[in-house]
Coordinates of C-alpha atoms in Angstrom, one line a residue:
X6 CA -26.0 -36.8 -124.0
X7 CA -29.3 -37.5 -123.6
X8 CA -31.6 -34.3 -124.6
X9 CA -34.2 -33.2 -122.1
X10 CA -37.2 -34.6 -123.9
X11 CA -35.3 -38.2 -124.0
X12 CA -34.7 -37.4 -120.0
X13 CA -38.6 -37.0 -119.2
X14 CA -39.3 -39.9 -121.3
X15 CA -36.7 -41.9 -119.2
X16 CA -37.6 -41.0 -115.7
X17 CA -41.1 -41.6 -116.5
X18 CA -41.0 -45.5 -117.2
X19 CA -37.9 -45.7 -115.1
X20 CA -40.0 -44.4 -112.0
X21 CA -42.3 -47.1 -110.8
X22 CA -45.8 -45.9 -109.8
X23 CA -46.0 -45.2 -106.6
X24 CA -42.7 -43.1 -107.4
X25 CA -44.7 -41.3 -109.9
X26 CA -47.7 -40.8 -107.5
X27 CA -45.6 -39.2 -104.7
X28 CA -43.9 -36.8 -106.8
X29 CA -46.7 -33.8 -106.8
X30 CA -47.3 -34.7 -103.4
X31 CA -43.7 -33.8 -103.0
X32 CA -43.8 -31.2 -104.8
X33 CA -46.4 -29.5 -102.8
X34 CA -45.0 -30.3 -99.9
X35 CA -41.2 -28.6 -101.2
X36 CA -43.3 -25.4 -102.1
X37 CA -45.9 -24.9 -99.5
X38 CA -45.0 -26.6 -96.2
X39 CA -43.3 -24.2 -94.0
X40 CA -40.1 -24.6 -91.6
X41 CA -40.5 -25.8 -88.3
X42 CA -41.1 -23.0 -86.4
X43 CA -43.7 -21.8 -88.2
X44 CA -45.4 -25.2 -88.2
X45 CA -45.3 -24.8 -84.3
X46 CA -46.7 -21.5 -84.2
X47 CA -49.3 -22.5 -86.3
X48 CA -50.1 -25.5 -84.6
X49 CA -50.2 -23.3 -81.0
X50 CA -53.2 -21.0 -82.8
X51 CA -55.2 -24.2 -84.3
X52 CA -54.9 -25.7 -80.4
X53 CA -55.7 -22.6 -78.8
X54 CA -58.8 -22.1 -80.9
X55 CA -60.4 -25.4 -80.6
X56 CA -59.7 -25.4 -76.9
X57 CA -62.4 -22.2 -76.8
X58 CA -64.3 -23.8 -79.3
X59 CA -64.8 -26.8 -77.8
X60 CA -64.0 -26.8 -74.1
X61 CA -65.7 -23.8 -71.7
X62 CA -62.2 -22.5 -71.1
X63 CA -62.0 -18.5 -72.4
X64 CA -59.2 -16.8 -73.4
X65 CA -57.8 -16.0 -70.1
X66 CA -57.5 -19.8 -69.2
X67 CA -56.2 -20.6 -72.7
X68 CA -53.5 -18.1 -72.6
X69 CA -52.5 -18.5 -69.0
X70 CA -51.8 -22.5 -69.9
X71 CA -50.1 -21.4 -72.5
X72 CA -47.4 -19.6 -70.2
X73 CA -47.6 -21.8 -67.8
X74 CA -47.1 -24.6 -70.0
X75 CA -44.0 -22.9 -71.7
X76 CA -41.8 -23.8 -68.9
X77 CA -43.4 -27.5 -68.5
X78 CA -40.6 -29.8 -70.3
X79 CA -37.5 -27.6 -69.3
X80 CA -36.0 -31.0 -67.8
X81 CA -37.0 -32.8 -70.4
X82 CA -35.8 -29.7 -73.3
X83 CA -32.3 -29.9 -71.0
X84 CA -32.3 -34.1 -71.7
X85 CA -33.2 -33.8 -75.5
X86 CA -30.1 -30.9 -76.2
X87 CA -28.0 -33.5 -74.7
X88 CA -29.2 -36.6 -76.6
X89 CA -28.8 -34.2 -79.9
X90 CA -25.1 -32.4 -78.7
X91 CA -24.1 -35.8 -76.9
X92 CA -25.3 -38.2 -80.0
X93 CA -23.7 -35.6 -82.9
X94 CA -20.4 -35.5 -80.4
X95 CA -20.3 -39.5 -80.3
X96 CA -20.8 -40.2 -84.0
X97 CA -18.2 -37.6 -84.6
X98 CA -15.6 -39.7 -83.0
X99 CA -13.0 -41.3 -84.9
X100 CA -13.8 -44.8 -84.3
X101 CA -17.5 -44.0 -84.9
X102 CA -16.9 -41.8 -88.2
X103 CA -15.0 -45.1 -89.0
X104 CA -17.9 -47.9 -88.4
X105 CA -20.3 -45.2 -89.9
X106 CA -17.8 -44.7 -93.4
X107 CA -17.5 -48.6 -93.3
X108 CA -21.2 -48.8 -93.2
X109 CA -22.0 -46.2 -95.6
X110 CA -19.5 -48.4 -98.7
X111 CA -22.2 -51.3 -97.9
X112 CA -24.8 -50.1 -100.2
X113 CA -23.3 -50.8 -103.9
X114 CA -26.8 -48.5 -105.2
X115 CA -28.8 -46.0 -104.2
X116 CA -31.8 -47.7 -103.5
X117 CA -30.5 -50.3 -101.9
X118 CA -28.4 -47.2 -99.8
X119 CA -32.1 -46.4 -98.9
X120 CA -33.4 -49.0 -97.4
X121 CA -30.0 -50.1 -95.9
X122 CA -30.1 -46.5 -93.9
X123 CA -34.3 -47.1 -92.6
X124 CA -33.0 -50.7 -91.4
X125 CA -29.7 -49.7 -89.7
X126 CA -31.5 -46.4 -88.4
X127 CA -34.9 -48.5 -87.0
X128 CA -32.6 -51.6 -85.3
X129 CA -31.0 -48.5 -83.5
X130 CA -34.2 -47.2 -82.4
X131 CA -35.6 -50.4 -81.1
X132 CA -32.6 -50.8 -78.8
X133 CA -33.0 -46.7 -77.8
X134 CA -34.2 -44.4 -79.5
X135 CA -32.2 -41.5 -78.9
X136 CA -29.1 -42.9 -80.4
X137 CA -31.1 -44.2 -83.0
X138 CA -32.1 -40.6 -84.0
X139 CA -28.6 -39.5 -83.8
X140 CA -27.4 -42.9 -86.1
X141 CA -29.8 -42.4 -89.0
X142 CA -28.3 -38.7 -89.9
X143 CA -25.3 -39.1 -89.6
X144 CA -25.5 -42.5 -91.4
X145 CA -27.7 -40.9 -94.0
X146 CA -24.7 -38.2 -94.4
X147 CA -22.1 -40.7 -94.2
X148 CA -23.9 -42.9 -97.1
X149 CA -24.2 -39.1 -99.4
X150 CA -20.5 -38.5 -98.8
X151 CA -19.1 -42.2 -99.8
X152 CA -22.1 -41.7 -103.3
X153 CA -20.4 -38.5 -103.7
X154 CA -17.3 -39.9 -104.3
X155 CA -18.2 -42.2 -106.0
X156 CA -19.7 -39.8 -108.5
X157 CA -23.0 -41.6 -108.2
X158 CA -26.3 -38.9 -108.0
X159 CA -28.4 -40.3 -104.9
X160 CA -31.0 -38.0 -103.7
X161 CA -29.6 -36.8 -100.0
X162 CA -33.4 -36.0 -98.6
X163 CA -34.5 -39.7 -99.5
X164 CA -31.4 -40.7 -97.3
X165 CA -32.7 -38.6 -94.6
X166 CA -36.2 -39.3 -95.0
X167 CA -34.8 -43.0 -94.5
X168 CA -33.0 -42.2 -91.4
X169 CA -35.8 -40.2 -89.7
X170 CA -38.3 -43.4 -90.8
X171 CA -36.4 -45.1 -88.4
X172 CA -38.2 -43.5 -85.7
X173 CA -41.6 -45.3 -86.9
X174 CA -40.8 -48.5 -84.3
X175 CA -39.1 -46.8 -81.6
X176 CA -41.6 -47.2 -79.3
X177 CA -42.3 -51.0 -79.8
X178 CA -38.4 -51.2 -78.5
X179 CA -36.7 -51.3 -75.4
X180 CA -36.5 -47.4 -74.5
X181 CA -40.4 -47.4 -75.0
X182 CA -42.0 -44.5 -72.2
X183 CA -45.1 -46.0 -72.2
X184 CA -43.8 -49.6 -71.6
X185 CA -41.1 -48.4 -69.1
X186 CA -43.2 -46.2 -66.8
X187 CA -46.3 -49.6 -67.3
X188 CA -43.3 -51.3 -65.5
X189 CA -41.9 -49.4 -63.1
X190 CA -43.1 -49.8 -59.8
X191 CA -44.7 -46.6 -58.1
X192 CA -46.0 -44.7 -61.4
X193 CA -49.1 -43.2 -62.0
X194 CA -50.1 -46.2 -64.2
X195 CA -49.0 -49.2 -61.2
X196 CA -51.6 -46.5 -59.2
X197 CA -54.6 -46.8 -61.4
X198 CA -54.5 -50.3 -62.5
X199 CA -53.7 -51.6 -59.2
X200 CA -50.1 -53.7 -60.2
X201 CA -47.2 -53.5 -62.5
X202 CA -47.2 -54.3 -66.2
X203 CA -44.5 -56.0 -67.1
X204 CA -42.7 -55.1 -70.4
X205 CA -43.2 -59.1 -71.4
X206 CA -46.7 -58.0 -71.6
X207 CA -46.0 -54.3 -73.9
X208 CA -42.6 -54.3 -75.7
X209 CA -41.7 -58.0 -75.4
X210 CA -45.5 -59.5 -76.1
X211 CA -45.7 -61.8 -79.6
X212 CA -48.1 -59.4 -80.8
X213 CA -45.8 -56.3 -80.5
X214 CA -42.5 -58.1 -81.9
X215 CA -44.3 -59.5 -84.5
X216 CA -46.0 -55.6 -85.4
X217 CA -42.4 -54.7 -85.2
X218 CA -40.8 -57.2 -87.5
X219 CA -43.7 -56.7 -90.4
X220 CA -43.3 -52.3 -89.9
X221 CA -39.9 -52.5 -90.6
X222 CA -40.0 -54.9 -93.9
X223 CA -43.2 -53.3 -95.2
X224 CA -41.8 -49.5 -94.7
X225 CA -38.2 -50.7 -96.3
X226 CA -40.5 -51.8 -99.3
X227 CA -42.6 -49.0 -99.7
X228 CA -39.4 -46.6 -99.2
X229 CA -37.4 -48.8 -102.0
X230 CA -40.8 -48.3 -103.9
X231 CA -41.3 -44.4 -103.4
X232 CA -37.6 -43.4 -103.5
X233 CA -36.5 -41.1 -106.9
X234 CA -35.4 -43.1 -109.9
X235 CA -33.8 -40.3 -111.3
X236 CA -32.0 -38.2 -108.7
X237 CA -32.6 -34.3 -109.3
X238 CA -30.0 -31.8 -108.8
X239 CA -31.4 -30.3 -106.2
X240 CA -31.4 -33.6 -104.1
X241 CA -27.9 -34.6 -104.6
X242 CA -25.6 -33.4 -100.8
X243 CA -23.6 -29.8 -102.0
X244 CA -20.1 -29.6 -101.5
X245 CA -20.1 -27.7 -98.5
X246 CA -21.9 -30.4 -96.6
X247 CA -19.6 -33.3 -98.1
X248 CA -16.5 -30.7 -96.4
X249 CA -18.3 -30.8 -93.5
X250 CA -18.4 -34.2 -93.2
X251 CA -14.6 -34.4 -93.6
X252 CA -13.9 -31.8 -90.9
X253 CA -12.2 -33.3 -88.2
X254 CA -11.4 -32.0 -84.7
X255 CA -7.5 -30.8 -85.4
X256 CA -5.0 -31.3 -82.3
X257 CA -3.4 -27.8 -80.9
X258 CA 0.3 -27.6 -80.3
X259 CA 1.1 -28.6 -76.9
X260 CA 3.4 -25.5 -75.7
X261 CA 2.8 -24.3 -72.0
X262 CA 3.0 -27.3 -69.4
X263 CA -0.6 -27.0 -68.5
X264 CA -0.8 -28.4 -72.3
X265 CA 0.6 -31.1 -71.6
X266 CA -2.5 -32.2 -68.9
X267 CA -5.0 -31.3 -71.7
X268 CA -3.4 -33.3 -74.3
X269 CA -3.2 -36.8 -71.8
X270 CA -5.0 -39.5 -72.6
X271 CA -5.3 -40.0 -68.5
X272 CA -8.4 -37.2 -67.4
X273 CA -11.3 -38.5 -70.3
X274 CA -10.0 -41.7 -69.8
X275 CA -10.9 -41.8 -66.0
X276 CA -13.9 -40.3 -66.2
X277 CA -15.2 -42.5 -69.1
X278 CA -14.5 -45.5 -66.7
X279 CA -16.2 -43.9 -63.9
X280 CA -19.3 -43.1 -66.0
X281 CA -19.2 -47.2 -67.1
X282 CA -18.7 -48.0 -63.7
X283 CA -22.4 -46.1 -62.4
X284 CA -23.9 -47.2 -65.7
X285 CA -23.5 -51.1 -64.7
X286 CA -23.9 -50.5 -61.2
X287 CA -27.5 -48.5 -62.1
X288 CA -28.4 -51.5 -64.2
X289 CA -27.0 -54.3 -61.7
X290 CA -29.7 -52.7 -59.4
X291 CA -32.6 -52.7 -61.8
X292 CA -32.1 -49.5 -63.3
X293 CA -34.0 -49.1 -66.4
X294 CA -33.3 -46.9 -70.0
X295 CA -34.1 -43.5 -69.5
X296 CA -33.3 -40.2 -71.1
X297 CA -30.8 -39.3 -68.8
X298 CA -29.0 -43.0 -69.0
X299 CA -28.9 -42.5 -72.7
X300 CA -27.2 -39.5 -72.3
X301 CA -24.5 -40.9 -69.8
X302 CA -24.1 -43.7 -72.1
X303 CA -22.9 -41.0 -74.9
X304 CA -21.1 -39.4 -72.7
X305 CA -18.9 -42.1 -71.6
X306 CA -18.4 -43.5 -75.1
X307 CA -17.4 -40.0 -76.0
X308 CA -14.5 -39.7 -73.0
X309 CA -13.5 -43.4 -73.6
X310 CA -13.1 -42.8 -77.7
X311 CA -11.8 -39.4 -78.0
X312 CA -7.9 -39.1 -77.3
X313 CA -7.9 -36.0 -74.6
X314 CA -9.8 -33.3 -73.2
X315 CA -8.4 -31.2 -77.2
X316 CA -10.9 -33.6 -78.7
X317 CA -14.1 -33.8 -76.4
X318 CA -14.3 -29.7 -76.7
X319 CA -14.1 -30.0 -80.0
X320 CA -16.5 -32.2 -80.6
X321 CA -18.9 -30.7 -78.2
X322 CA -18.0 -27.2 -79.8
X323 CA -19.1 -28.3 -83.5
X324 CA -22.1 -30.0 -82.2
X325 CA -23.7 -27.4 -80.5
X326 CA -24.1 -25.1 -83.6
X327 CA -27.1 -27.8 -84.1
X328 CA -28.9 -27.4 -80.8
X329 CA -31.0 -23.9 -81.3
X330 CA -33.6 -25.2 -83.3
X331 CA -34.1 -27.7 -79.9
X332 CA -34.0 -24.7 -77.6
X333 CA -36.2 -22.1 -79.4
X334 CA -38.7 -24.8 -80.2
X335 CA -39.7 -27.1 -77.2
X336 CA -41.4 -24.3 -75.3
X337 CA -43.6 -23.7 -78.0
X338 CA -44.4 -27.5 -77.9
X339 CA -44.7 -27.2 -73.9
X340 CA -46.9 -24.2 -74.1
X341 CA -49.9 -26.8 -76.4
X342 CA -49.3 -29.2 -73.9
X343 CA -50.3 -26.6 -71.8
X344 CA -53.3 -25.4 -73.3
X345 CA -54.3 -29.0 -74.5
X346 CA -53.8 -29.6 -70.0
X347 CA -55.6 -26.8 -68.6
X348 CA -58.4 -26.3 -70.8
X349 CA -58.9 -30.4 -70.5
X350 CA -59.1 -30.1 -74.6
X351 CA -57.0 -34.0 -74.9
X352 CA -60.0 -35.4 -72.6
X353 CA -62.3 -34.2 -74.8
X354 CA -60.4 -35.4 -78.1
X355 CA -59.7 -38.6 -76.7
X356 CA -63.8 -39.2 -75.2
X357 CA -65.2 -38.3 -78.6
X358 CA -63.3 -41.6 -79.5
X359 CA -63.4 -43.4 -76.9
X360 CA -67.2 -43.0 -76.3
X361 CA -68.2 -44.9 -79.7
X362 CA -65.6 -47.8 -78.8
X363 CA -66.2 -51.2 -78.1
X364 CA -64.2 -54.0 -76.3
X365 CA -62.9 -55.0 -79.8
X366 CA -62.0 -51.4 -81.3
X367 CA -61.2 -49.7 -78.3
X368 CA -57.1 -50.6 -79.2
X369 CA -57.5 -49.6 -82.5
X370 CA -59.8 -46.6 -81.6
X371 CA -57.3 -45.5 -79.2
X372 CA -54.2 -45.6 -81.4
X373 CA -56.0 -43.2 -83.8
X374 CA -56.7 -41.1 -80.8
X375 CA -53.4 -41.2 -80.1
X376 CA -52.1 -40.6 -83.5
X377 CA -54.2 -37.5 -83.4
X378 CA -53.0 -36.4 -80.0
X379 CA -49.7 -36.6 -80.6
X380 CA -49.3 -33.9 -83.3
X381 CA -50.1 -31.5 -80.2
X382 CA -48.2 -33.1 -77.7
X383 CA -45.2 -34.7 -79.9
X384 CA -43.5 -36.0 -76.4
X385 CA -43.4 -40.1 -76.1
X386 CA -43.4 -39.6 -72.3
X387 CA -45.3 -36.7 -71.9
X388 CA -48.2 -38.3 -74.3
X389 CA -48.7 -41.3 -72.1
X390 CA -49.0 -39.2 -68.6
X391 CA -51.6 -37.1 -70.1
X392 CA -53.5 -39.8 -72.1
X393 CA -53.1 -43.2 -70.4
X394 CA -55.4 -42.3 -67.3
X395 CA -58.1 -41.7 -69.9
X396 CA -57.7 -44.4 -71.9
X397 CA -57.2 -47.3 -69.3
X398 CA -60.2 -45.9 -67.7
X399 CA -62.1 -47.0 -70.7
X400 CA -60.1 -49.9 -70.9
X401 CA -61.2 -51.1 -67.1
X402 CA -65.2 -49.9 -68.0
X403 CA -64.9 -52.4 -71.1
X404 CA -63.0 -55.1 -69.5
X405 CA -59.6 -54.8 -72.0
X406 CA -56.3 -55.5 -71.0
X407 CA -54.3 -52.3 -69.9
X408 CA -51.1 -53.4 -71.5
X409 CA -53.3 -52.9 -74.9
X410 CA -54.0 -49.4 -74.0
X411 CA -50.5 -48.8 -73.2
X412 CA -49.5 -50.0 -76.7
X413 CA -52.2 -48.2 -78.4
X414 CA -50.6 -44.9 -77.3
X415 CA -47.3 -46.0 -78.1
X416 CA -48.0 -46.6 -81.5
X417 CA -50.0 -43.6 -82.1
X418 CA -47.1 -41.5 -80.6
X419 CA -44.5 -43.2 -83.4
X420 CA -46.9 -43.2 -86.3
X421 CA -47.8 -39.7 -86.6
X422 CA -44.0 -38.4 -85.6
X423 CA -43.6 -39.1 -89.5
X424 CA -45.6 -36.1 -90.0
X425 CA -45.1 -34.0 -87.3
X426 CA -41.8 -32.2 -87.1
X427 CA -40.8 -31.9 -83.7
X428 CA -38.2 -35.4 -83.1
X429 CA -37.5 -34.4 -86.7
X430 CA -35.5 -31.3 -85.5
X431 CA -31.9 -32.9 -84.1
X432 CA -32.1 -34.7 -87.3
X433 CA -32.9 -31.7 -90.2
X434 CA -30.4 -30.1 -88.0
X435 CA -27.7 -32.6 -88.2
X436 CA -28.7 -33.2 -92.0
X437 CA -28.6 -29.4 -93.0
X438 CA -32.3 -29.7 -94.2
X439 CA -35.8 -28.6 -93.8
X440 CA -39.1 -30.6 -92.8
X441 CA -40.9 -29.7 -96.4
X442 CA -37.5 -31.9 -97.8
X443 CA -38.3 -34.8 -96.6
X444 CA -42.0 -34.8 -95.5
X445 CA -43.4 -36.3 -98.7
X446 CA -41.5 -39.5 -98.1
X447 CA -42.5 -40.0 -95.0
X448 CA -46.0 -39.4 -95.6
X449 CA -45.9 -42.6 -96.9
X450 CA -44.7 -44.2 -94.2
X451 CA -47.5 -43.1 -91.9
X452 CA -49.5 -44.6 -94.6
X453 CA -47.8 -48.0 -94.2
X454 CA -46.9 -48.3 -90.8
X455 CA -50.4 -46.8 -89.5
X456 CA -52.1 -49.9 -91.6
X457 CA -50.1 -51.9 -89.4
X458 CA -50.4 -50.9 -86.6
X459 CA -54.3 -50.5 -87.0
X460 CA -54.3 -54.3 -87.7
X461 CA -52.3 -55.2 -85.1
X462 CA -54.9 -53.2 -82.4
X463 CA -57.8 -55.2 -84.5
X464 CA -56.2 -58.2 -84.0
X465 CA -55.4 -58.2 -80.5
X466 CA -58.8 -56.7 -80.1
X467 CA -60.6 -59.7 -81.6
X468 CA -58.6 -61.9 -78.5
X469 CA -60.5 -59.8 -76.1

């Protein structure tokens, strides 16, 4: 056995550098970042004090946007529980557990179970992002179990940092709100630039899919880079979480005749093929991705995969122990929405960039603005209605393609999310873990990805 000295010595030419770089930033970050509560309450104080600082607004205004603003995503608060108790319900399944355990025995080492996990988890998120979320836990859990027994240490936060990295590209993907409200005829944005933007000219544009292609290989090497050599103890999954993982819905005894009704395959299955049925009717009419499509789309897998009505309550019952953190916390985040709304506070962070911008950096100007906005208003959808006006005013004063502008805030919506804890939440809450666990690996994603992204707005901005 190797004595402790030997160990250090090891870990410290087995780590690469960048390993070796990260791990006082991580260590910081485990000691001193707080949970994500706190982090929203903090971040509704810094808000509320730059809006008097720097807007005329007084504390009357500030605090009446505040609780006006706390009831301003309940619809959207409703939609996320359900992409979160839906998404945790569907990978419970037993065909889905299944796929996911095949998955997970892919992997044959830890680092390559790293990277396998961001790939899996970011593919999921460019076709939509909600089950995407959902997929890189539980696939992140799934690979920690199969490592476990296999009696091979792999550090469970790098798994979930993996998973969440995922969400990087979401919005260069098909479930994009920026893209799909740029093409949907009658929005706000149709209003203002006078005509539709096709999603051939956002999501599906050369430009995009080729940002896309190079965010996901770069971030997969910087996380194979970053990712622990040596596995601590206090990484590896405990053996409560791996019995979680095993817990499966159990059937009751079918003893009344009423039990008999519960325990048919007939009721889920019938309503699973009437949820299909609307779902390609919707889409036969030219009915896009949204939130609440998503969640029908669980929904019906969940009836058509489960055996009975036994199984979908007890799915929905052991997912919903992870939906609080959901409820307690999107207020808070619709409360700085409120304030940054009311006090006109984003106008004046997004002019001070804007203002020094020219026809060529005005893209890359307005994904840092973006980037910046987005840690107070962390919603994708919610982002673009409050910035995009703004910024494709801007774009029509110096003669730049909308569909750039629309991008710009798409990108700076994803790239900062890797930092900002709030589509973090149905993950850490899945996973069992805190943001300051995995916050230090994705730092360097936002590294990575934002210098793609910035090049990518340069690029296209030289075109102009």
């Amino acid at each position: 056995m190797s004595t402790p000295e030997h160990h250090s010595d090891t870990r410290t030419t087995a780590e690469p550098p960048l390993a070796r770089l990260m791990r006082p930033v991580n260590s910081v970050v485990e000691r001193f970042i707080p949970s994500a509560l706190i982090f929203a309450i903090v971040l509704t104080v810094v808000v509320a004090v730059m809006a008097l600082i720097l807007t005329d607004s007084g504390p009357v205004t500030v605090i009446e946007g505040w609780g006006v603003g706390l009831s301003g995503l309940l619809e959207f608060m409703t939609q996320m529980a359900l992409v979160l108790l839906l998404g945790h319900a569907l990978a419970s399944t037993r065909p889905v557990r299944a796929l996911l355990g095949r998955l997970a025995s892919v992997p044959r080492s830890p680092l390559k179970a790293y990277v396998f996990v961001f790939v899996v988890a970011a593919i999921s998120c460019l076709i939509t992002w909600g089950f995407g979320l959902v997929v890189g836990a539980l696939l992140a859990r799934e690979v920690a179990h199969e490592f476990g027994r296999r009696n091979i240490p792999i550090s469970f936060p790098m798994l979930v940092a993996a998973g969440f990295s995922g969400m990087v590209v979401w919005h260069m993907g098909y479930s994009g709100s920026g893209p799909l409200t740029a093409a949907t005829p009658g929005s706000f944005i149709e209003k203002q630039v006078g005509y539709v933007i096709p999603i051939s000219e956002t999501t599906f544009s050369w430009w995009n899919m080729s940002a896309a292609v190079a965010t996901v290989i770069l971030v997969a090497a910087a996380l194979w880079l970053v990712a622990p050599r040596v596995v601590p103890a206090s990484h590896r999954i405990t053996a409560e979480a791996l019995k979680e993982s095993d817990q499966e819905v159990q059937q009751p005894k079918v003893e009344a005749p009423a039990d008999h009704l519960d325990a048919s395959r007939l009721p889920t299955l019938l309503i699973g093929i009437a949820l299909v049925a609307y779902l390609v009717i919707h889409f036969a009419h030219g009915g896009s991705v949204t939130l609440n499509i998503v969640n029908w789309m669980f929904l019906a897998l969940i009836f058509l995969l489960s055996r009975n009505s036994f199984e979908v309550m007890g799915l929905i019952k052991n997912a919903a122990s992870n939906v609080g953190d959901i409820l307690l916390q999107f207020p808070l985040y619709a409360g700085i929405m409120g304030i940054m709304t009311a006090t006109g506070l984003i106008q004046v962070l997004s002019d001070s960039i804007v203002a020094v911008a020219s026809p060529q950096t005005l893209g890359l100007l307005a994904f840092l603005s973006a980037g910046l906005v987005n840690f107070f208003v962390p919603s994708g959808g919610g982002q673009v209605a409050i910035q995009a006006p703004i910024l494709l005013d801007a774009a029509a004063r110096l003669d730049v393609d909308p569909s750039v502008m629309i991008m710009a805030v798409a990108y700076g919506d994803q790239w900062t999310n890797m930092i900002q804890p709030f589509w973090a939440l149905p993950l850490l809450a899945i996973a069992g873990l805190k943001i300051r666990d995995i916050l230090g690996y994705t730092t360097v994603v936002l590294l990575v990805s934002g210098v793609v992204f910035g090049a990518t707005m340069l690029i296209v901005g030289a075109g102009v």
